Coordinates of C-alpha atoms in Angstrom, one line a residue:
M1 CA -87.8 -1.6 2.8
A2 CA -84.3 -2.9 2.6
A3 CA -82.5 -3.5 5.8
F4 CA -79.9 -0.9 6.5
T5 CA -76.6 -2.2 7.8
K6 CA -74.1 0.1 9.4
K7 CA -70.4 -0.2 8.5
T8 CA -68.2 -0.6 11.4
K9 CA -64.6 0.8 11.3
P10 CA -61.8 -1.7 12.0
S11 CA -60.5 -1.4 15.5
K12 CA -57.0 -0.2 16.2
M13 CA -56.3 -3.6 17.6
N14 CA -57.2 -5.3 14.3
T15 CA -55.1 -2.8 12.3
L16 CA -52.1 -3.4 14.5
K17 CA -52.5 -7.2 14.1
R18 CA -52.6 -6.9 10.3
Q19 CA -49.5 -4.7 10.3
C20 CA -47.7 -7.2 12.5
L21 CA -48.7 -10.1 10.2
H22 CA -47.5 -8.1 7.2
Y23 CA -44.2 -7.4 8.9
Q24 CA -43.8 -11.0 9.9
R25 CA -44.3 -12.2 6.3
S26 CA -41.8 -9.6 5.1
V27 CA -39.2 -10.8 7.7
M28 CA -39.9 -14.5 6.8
S29 CA -39.6 -13.8 3.1
F30 CA -36.4 -11.7 3.2
D31 CA -33.5 -13.4 1.5
Y32 CA -31.0 -13.3 4.4
R33 CA -28.6 -15.8 2.7
G34 CA -28.6 -13.9 -0.5
S35 CA -27.9 -10.6 1.4
V36 CA -25.1 -12.0 3.4
K37 CA -23.6 -13.6 0.3
M38 CA -23.8 -10.2 -1.5
L39 CA -22.1 -8.4 1.4
L40 CA -19.2 -11.0 1.6
F41 CA -18.7 -11.7 -2.1
D42 CA -20.0 -8.8 -4.2
P43 CA -17.1 -6.4 -4.9
T44 CA -19.6 -3.5 -5.2
S45 CA -20.5 -4.0 -1.6
I46 CA -17.1 -2.9 -0.4
W47 CA -18.2 0.3 1.4
I48 CA -20.7 -1.6 3.5
I49 CA -18.1 -3.9 4.8
G50 CA -15.6 -1.1 4.8
A51 CA -17.7 1.1 7.1
F52 CA -17.8 -1.7 9.6
L53 CA -14.1 -2.4 9.3
M54 CA -13.2 1.3 9.7
F55 CA -15.1 1.4 13.0
A56 CA -13.5 -1.9 14.1
E57 CA -10.1 -0.4 13.2
I58 CA -10.7 2.7 15.3
V59 CA -11.5 0.6 18.3
L60 CA -8.6 -1.9 17.7
N61 CA -6.0 0.9 17.2
L62 CA -7.1 2.7 20.4
V63 CA -6.8 -0.6 22.3
V64 CA -3.3 -1.2 20.8
I65 CA -2.2 2.3 21.7
H66 CA -3.4 2.2 25.3
K67 CA -2.7 -1.5 26.1
V68 CA 0.4 -2.5 24.2
K69 CA 3.7 -1.1 25.2
Y70 CA 5.4 1.3 22.8
T71 CA 8.8 0.1 21.6
E72 CA 11.4 2.7 20.6
I73 CA 13.3 1.9 17.4
D74 CA 13.6 4.9 15.1
W75 CA 11.4 7.7 16.4
Q76 CA 14.0 9.4 18.5
A77 CA 16.6 9.1 15.7
Y78 CA 14.1 10.8 13.3
M79 CA 13.6 13.6 15.8
Q80 CA 17.4 14.0 16.2
E81 CA 17.9 14.1 12.5
V82 CA 15.3 16.8 11.8
E83 CA 16.4 18.7 14.9
G84 CA 19.8 19.1 13.2
V85 CA 18.1 20.8 10.2
I86 CA 16.0 23.0 12.5
N87 CA 19.2 24.1 14.2
G88 CA 20.6 25.2 10.9
T89 CA 22.6 22.2 9.6
Y90 CA 21.9 21.6 5.9
D91 CA 24.9 19.4 5.0
Y92 CA 23.4 15.9 4.8
T93 CA 26.7 14.3 5.7
L94 CA 26.5 16.0 9.2
L95 CA 22.9 15.0 10.0
K96 CA 22.5 11.9 12.1
G97 CA 20.7 10.2 15.0
D98 CA 21.3 7.4 17.4
T99 CA 20.7 4.8 14.7
G100 CA 23.1 6.3 12.2
P101 CA 23.2 9.0 9.5
L102 CA 20.1 10.6 7.8
V103 CA 19.5 8.4 4.7
Y104 CA 16.1 9.7 3.6
P105 CA 15.2 12.4 1.0
A106 CA 14.1 16.0 1.9
G107 CA 10.4 15.3 2.1
F108 CA 11.1 13.1 5.1
V109 CA 12.8 16.1 6.9
Y110 CA 9.8 18.4 6.3
F111 CA 7.1 15.9 7.3
F112 CA 8.9 14.8 10.5
G113 CA 9.9 18.3 11.2
V114 CA 6.2 19.2 11.4
L115 CA 5.7 16.2 13.7
Y116 CA 8.7 17.5 15.8
Y117 CA 6.8 20.6 16.7
I118 CA 3.4 19.1 17.0
T119 CA 4.7 16.4 19.4
N120 CA 6.5 18.9 21.6
L121 CA 10.0 18.3 20.2
G122 CA 9.2 14.6 19.8
S123 CA 8.5 14.0 23.5
N124 CA 4.7 13.5 23.2
L125 CA 4.7 9.9 22.0
R126 CA 1.0 9.4 22.6
L127 CA 0.1 12.3 20.3
G128 CA 2.5 10.8 17.7
Q129 CA 0.7 7.5 18.0
Y130 CA -2.7 9.2 17.4
I131 CA -1.3 10.9 14.4
F132 CA -0.1 7.6 12.9
M133 CA -3.4 6.1 13.7
G134 CA -5.0 8.8 11.6
L135 CA -2.5 8.0 8.8
Y136 CA -3.5 4.4 9.0
L137 CA -7.2 5.2 8.7
M138 CA -6.6 7.5 5.8
T139 CA -4.6 4.8 4.1
L140 CA -7.5 2.3 4.5
L141 CA -9.9 4.8 3.0
L142 CA -7.7 5.2 0.0
I143 CA -7.3 1.4 -0.3
F144 CA -11.1 0.9 -0.2
S145 CA -11.5 3.5 -2.8
I146 CA -8.9 1.9 -5.1
Y147 CA -10.3 -1.6 -4.7
R148 CA -13.8 -0.3 -5.3
K149 CA -12.6 1.0 -8.7
A150 CA -11.2 -2.5 -9.5
E151 CA -14.4 -4.4 -8.6
K152 CA -12.4 -7.6 -8.4
I153 CA -11.8 -8.4 -4.7
P154 CA -14.6 -10.0 -2.7
P155 CA -15.3 -7.9 0.5
Y156 CA -14.6 -10.7 2.9
V157 CA -10.9 -10.5 2.0
F158 CA -10.7 -7.1 3.7
F159 CA -11.2 -8.8 7.1
F160 CA -7.7 -10.4 6.5
M161 CA -6.3 -7.1 5.4
C162 CA -7.7 -4.9 8.2
C163 CA -7.9 -6.6 11.6
A164 CA -5.8 -9.7 11.3
S165 CA -2.2 -8.3 10.9
Y166 CA -0.4 -7.8 14.1
R167 CA 2.8 -6.6 12.3
I168 CA 1.0 -3.8 10.3
H169 CA -0.6 -2.3 13.4
S170 CA 2.7 -2.5 15.2
I171 CA 4.5 -0.6 12.3
Y172 CA 1.9 2.2 12.3
V173 CA 1.0 2.9 15.9
L174 CA 3.8 1.2 18.0
R175 CA 6.9 2.1 15.9
L176 CA 6.0 5.3 14.0
F177 CA 8.2 4.5 11.0
N178 CA 8.4 6.7 7.9
D179 CA 7.3 3.9 5.5
P180 CA 3.6 4.4 6.2
V181 CA 3.9 8.1 5.3
A182 CA 5.5 7.2 1.9
M183 CA 2.8 4.6 1.2
L184 CA 0.0 7.1 2.1
F185 CA 1.2 9.4 -0.7
L186 CA 1.7 6.5 -3.0
Y187 CA -1.9 5.2 -2.6
A188 CA -3.1 8.8 -3.1
A189 CA -1.2 8.8 -6.4
V190 CA -2.7 5.5 -7.5
F191 CA -6.2 6.8 -6.7
L192 CA -5.6 9.9 -8.8
F193 CA -4.2 7.7 -11.7
L194 CA -7.5 5.7 -11.6
K195 CA -9.4 9.0 -11.8
N196 CA -7.3 9.9 -14.9
R197 CA -5.6 12.8 -13.0
W198 CA -2.0 11.9 -14.1
S199 CA -0.3 15.2 -13.3
M200 CA -1.8 15.4 -9.8
G201 CA -1.0 11.7 -9.3
C202 CA 2.7 12.4 -10.3
I203 CA 2.9 15.1 -7.7
C204 CA 1.8 12.7 -5.0
F205 CA 4.1 10.1 -6.4
S206 CA 7.1 12.5 -6.2
L207 CA 6.1 13.4 -2.6
A208 CA 6.1 9.7 -1.7
V209 CA 9.6 9.3 -3.2
S210 CA 10.7 12.4 -1.2
V211 CA 9.8 10.5 2.0
K212 CA 11.5 7.2 1.1
M213 CA 12.9 6.1 -2.2
N214 CA 11.4 2.5 -2.2
I215 CA 8.5 4.1 -4.0
L216 CA 10.8 4.1 -7.1
L217 CA 9.9 0.4 -7.4
F218 CA 6.6 1.5 -9.0
A219 CA 8.4 3.7 -11.5
P220 CA 9.0 1.2 -14.4
A221 CA 5.2 0.5 -14.7
L222 CA 4.3 4.2 -14.2
A223 CA 6.6 5.2 -17.1
L224 CA 4.8 2.9 -19.5
L225 CA 1.4 4.1 -18.2
L226 CA 2.4 7.7 -18.8
L227 CA 3.5 6.9 -22.3
A228 CA 0.3 5.1 -23.0
T229 CA -2.0 7.9 -21.7
Q230 CA 0.0 11.0 -22.2
G231 CA 2.2 10.3 -25.2
I232 CA 6.0 10.9 -25.2
I233 CA 5.6 14.7 -24.7
G234 CA 3.1 14.3 -21.9
A235 CA 5.2 11.6 -20.2
F236 CA 8.3 13.8 -20.4
F237 CA 6.3 16.7 -18.9
N238 CA 5.1 14.6 -16.0
I239 CA 8.4 13.0 -15.3
A240 CA 10.0 16.5 -15.3
L241 CA 7.3 17.6 -12.9
C242 CA 8.4 14.8 -10.5
G243 CA 12.0 15.8 -10.8
L244 CA 11.1 19.5 -10.3
I245 CA 9.4 18.7 -7.0
Q246 CA 12.4 16.7 -5.8
L247 CA 14.6 19.7 -6.8
L248 CA 12.5 22.2 -4.9
L249 CA 12.3 20.1 -1.8
A250 CA 16.0 19.4 -1.7
L251 CA 17.1 22.9 -2.7
P252 CA 18.4 24.0 0.8
F253 CA 20.5 20.9 1.0
L254 CA 21.7 20.9 -2.6
R255 CA 22.9 24.5 -2.2
T256 CA 25.1 23.4 0.8
N257 CA 26.4 20.0 -0.3
P258 CA 24.8 18.6 -3.4
W259 CA 26.9 15.4 -3.6
G260 CA 26.4 14.7 0.1
Y261 CA 22.6 15.0 -0.3
M262 CA 22.4 12.7 -3.4
T263 CA 24.7 10.1 -2.0
R264 CA 22.9 9.9 1.4
S265 CA 19.3 10.3 0.4
F266 CA 19.4 8.1 -2.7
D267 CA 22.1 5.6 -1.7
I268 CA 21.2 2.5 -3.7
G269 CA 24.4 0.8 -2.6
R270 CA 23.8 1.1 1.1
Q271 CA 24.6 -2.0 3.2
F272 CA 22.0 -3.5 5.5
F273 CA 22.5 -5.3 8.8
Y274 CA 22.1 -9.0 8.6
V275 CA 20.6 -9.1 12.0
W276 CA 17.4 -7.3 10.8
T277 CA 16.8 -9.2 7.5
V278 CA 13.5 -10.9 7.1
N279 CA 14.0 -12.5 3.7
W280 CA 17.7 -13.6 3.6
R281 CA 18.2 -15.4 6.9
C282 CA 18.5 -18.5 4.8
I283 CA 22.0 -17.6 3.5
S284 CA 25.2 -16.8 5.4
E285 CA 26.1 -13.3 6.4
D286 CA 29.1 -13.4 4.0
V287 CA 26.9 -14.1 1.0
F288 CA 24.4 -11.5 2.3
L289 CA 27.0 -8.8 2.2
S290 CA 28.6 -9.9 -1.0
R291 CA 28.5 -7.4 -3.9
S292 CA 28.2 -10.2 -6.4
F293 CA 25.0 -11.4 -4.6
H294 CA 23.6 -7.8 -4.8
L295 CA 24.4 -7.7 -8.5
T296 CA 22.7 -11.0 -9.1
L297 CA 19.5 -9.8 -7.4
L298 CA 19.6 -6.6 -9.5
I299 CA 20.0 -8.5 -12.7
C300 CA 17.0 -10.8 -11.8
H301 CA 15.0 -7.7 -10.9
L302 CA 15.6 -6.0 -14.2
L303 CA 15.1 -9.3 -16.2
L304 CA 11.7 -9.9 -14.6
L305 CA 10.6 -6.4 -15.3
V306 CA 11.6 -6.8 -19.0
I307 CA 9.8 -10.2 -19.2
F308 CA 6.6 -8.8 -17.7
A309 CA 6.7 -5.7 -19.9
C310 CA 7.2 -7.7 -23.1
K311 CA 4.9 -10.6 -22.2
H312 CA 2.0 -8.6 -20.7
W313 CA 2.2 -4.8 -20.1
V314 CA 3.0 -3.6 -23.6
S315 CA 0.2 -5.6 -25.1
W316 CA -2.2 -4.4 -22.5
L317 CA -1.4 -0.9 -23.5
G318 CA -1.8 -1.4 -27.2
G319 CA 1.7 -2.3 -28.4
W320 CA 4.9 -0.4 -28.9
K321 CA 3.4 1.7 -31.7
A322 CA 0.8 3.1 -29.3
L323 CA 3.4 3.7 -26.6
L324 CA 5.7 5.7 -28.9
S325 CA 3.0 8.2 -29.9
M326 CA 4.3 11.8 -29.5
R327 CA 1.0 13.2 -28.2
S328 CA -1.7 12.0 -25.9
T329 CA -4.3 9.8 -27.5
G330 CA -7.0 10.7 -25.0
K331 CA -7.3 7.1 -23.7
V332 CA -8.6 6.2 -20.3
L333 CA -7.1 2.9 -19.2
N334 CA -9.1 0.2 -17.5
S335 CA -8.5 0.5 -13.7
N336 CA -7.2 -3.1 -13.5
V337 CA -4.5 -2.3 -16.1
I338 CA -3.2 0.5 -13.9
M339 CA -3.4 -1.4 -10.6
L340 CA -2.0 -4.6 -11.9
M341 CA 1.0 -3.0 -13.6
L342 CA 1.9 -0.7 -10.7
F343 CA 1.5 -3.4 -8.0
T344 CA 3.3 -6.1 -10.0
S345 CA 6.3 -3.7 -10.7
N346 CA 6.6 -3.0 -6.9
F347 CA 6.2 -6.7 -6.0
I348 CA 9.0 -7.7 -8.4
G349 CA 11.3 -5.2 -6.7
I350 CA 10.4 -6.5 -3.2
A351 CA 10.8 -10.2 -4.3
F352 CA 14.4 -9.4 -5.3
S353 CA 15.3 -6.9 -2.6
R354 CA 18.8 -7.1 -1.0
S355 CA 17.1 -7.1 2.4
L356 CA 13.6 -6.6 3.8
H357 CA 13.3 -5.2 7.3
Y358 CA 10.1 -5.6 9.3
Q359 CA 8.7 -2.2 8.6
F360 CA 9.0 -2.8 4.8
Y361 CA 6.0 -5.1 5.1
V362 CA 3.8 -2.0 4.4
W363 CA 5.4 -1.7 1.0
Y364 CA 3.2 -4.4 -0.4
F365 CA 0.8 -5.6 2.3
H366 CA -2.3 -3.8 1.0
S367 CA -1.6 -4.8 -2.6
L368 CA -1.1 -8.5 -1.9
P369 CA -4.9 -9.4 -2.0
Y370 CA -5.2 -7.6 -5.4
L371 CA -2.3 -9.5 -6.9
L372 CA -3.5 -12.9 -5.6
W373 CA -7.0 -12.3 -6.8
S374 CA -5.6 -11.3 -10.2
C375 CA -4.4 -14.9 -10.7
N376 CA -6.5 -17.9 -11.8
I377 CA -5.6 -20.0 -8.8
P378 CA -8.0 -21.6 -6.2
T379 CA -9.1 -19.3 -3.4
V380 CA -7.8 -21.7 -0.7
I381 CA -4.3 -21.2 -2.2
R382 CA -4.7 -17.4 -2.2
I383 CA -5.7 -17.4 1.5
F384 CA -2.9 -19.9 2.3
L385 CA -0.3 -17.7 0.7
L386 CA -1.6 -14.7 2.5
G387 CA -1.4 -16.6 5.8
V388 CA 2.2 -17.9 5.3
I389 CA 3.4 -14.4 4.2
E390 CA 1.9 -13.0 7.4
L391 CA 3.5 -15.7 9.6
S392 CA 6.9 -15.1 7.9
W393 CA 6.7 -11.4 8.7
N394 CA 5.5 -12.0 12.3
T395 CA 8.5 -14.4 13.0
Y396 CA 11.0 -12.4 15.1
P397 CA 13.8 -12.8 14.8
S398 CA 13.6 -14.3 11.4
T399 CA 14.7 -17.9 10.9
V400 CA 15.9 -20.0 7.9
S401 CA 12.4 -21.5 7.7
S402 CA 10.6 -18.2 7.8
S403 CA 12.8 -16.7 5.1
L404 CA 12.5 -19.7 2.9
A405 CA 8.7 -19.7 3.3
L406 CA 8.6 -16.1 2.3
H407 CA 10.6 -16.7 -0.8
V408 CA 8.5 -19.7 -1.8
C409 CA 5.3 -17.5 -1.5
H410 CA 6.9 -14.7 -3.5
L411 CA 8.0 -17.1 -6.3
A412 CA 4.6 -18.8 -6.3
L413 CA 2.9 -15.4 -6.7
L414 CA 5.3 -14.3 -9.4
F415 CA 4.8 -17.6 -11.3
S416 CA 1.0 -17.2 -11.0
L417 CA 1.1 -13.6 -12.2
M418 CA 3.3 -14.6 -15.2
F419 CA 1.4 -17.7 -16.3
F420 CA -2.0 -17.7 -14.6
G421 CA -2.9 -14.0 -14.6
K422 CA -6.6 -13.0 -15.4
V423 CA -5.9 -11.3 -18.7
R424 CA -9.5 -10.9 -19.8
Q425 CA -10.5 -8.9 -22.9
N426 CA -11.9 -6.0 -20.9
L427 CA -8.6 -5.6 -19.1
M428 CA -7.2 -4.2 -22.4
Q429 CA -10.1 -2.0 -23.3
T430 CA -9.7 1.7 -23.4
K431 CA -12.2 4.5 -24.0
S432 CA -12.1 8.0 -25.1
E433 CA -12.5 10.8 -22.6

């Protein structure tokens, strides 16, 4: 008779040991280096890094709000200007604050009029800071979404963009300028353009212009993009839509004093104070105020736009024949075409600006990494240029050296975009809807 052996069940202790050994092998075999490399260098990992940075930004902004002293510059003047409208004054030539007359379009009045009531007639500064903190976080969400569509920028670059700039945090939560409001609407427009929602994007673009007219620096590239995607008829419709929004917002002021509104809110000849300039401290005040100097800058601005359009933009969009089509061709442009054209158009205008004040840094701060990583230059030079630009904007008051350094960086980036841009074949590809 065969011997009968009884099977014994493995003890719980042996099962636990086997599970621990399996877990240990998994931990030991996990590719940590590859995972870290992916998080830092793979553009598709942006939201993982972005989630961490958003949390860090919440903490950092709260610390800045509660620990760094608020400095009054324009907030009270903003409140005085919109208070005049609330009290029934619609003549733009009569609206002013402590820092001078109202020089912003009608959208500014409506937005800061809402803040006037929310912040108890402008007296609750802490609440205003929290609101601008919210604007900053919404801007970052849009920036992450835009850069995710491009799939060009390694995520580690966002550490420089988010937590490293003292000046940007100061502009948002310590100064409460209107520039961040305009840029929020602008980046919303860019995001919609990338989603092929051109009419909705133009609405946001026009709202951005209604807060501050520096947004018009993006307009030359936008006009070409509208021609390429919408045809002449569609482009005309979208441009008319932008104009209609401006008209509706400004209607109460246009009915009272149309010339006063136009000359104040869109005054392209307005003189700036030499004491606040960031970019032209390297010249004398007489030259800075000279009309011939202003005209020279304008000519350089327009000339660079024409050169970039003829050398790069038109060919990316399929040539003049494609641009002059009457009706929409149903093309969906590559995201990098849209971003590179819009951001370059804005950057050219900034590089040849008659004056840059400290709050103007937000006009191109979040687009600088994209422009730098669109050039075939070494990464160490990209980071160096970012660092020098940041130092130039953080030098207060500006000096001859800081202004010259800023100009050198601007010219280096313009030169790189012109001659070392990453114009790959897929940059020019389009697809049907």
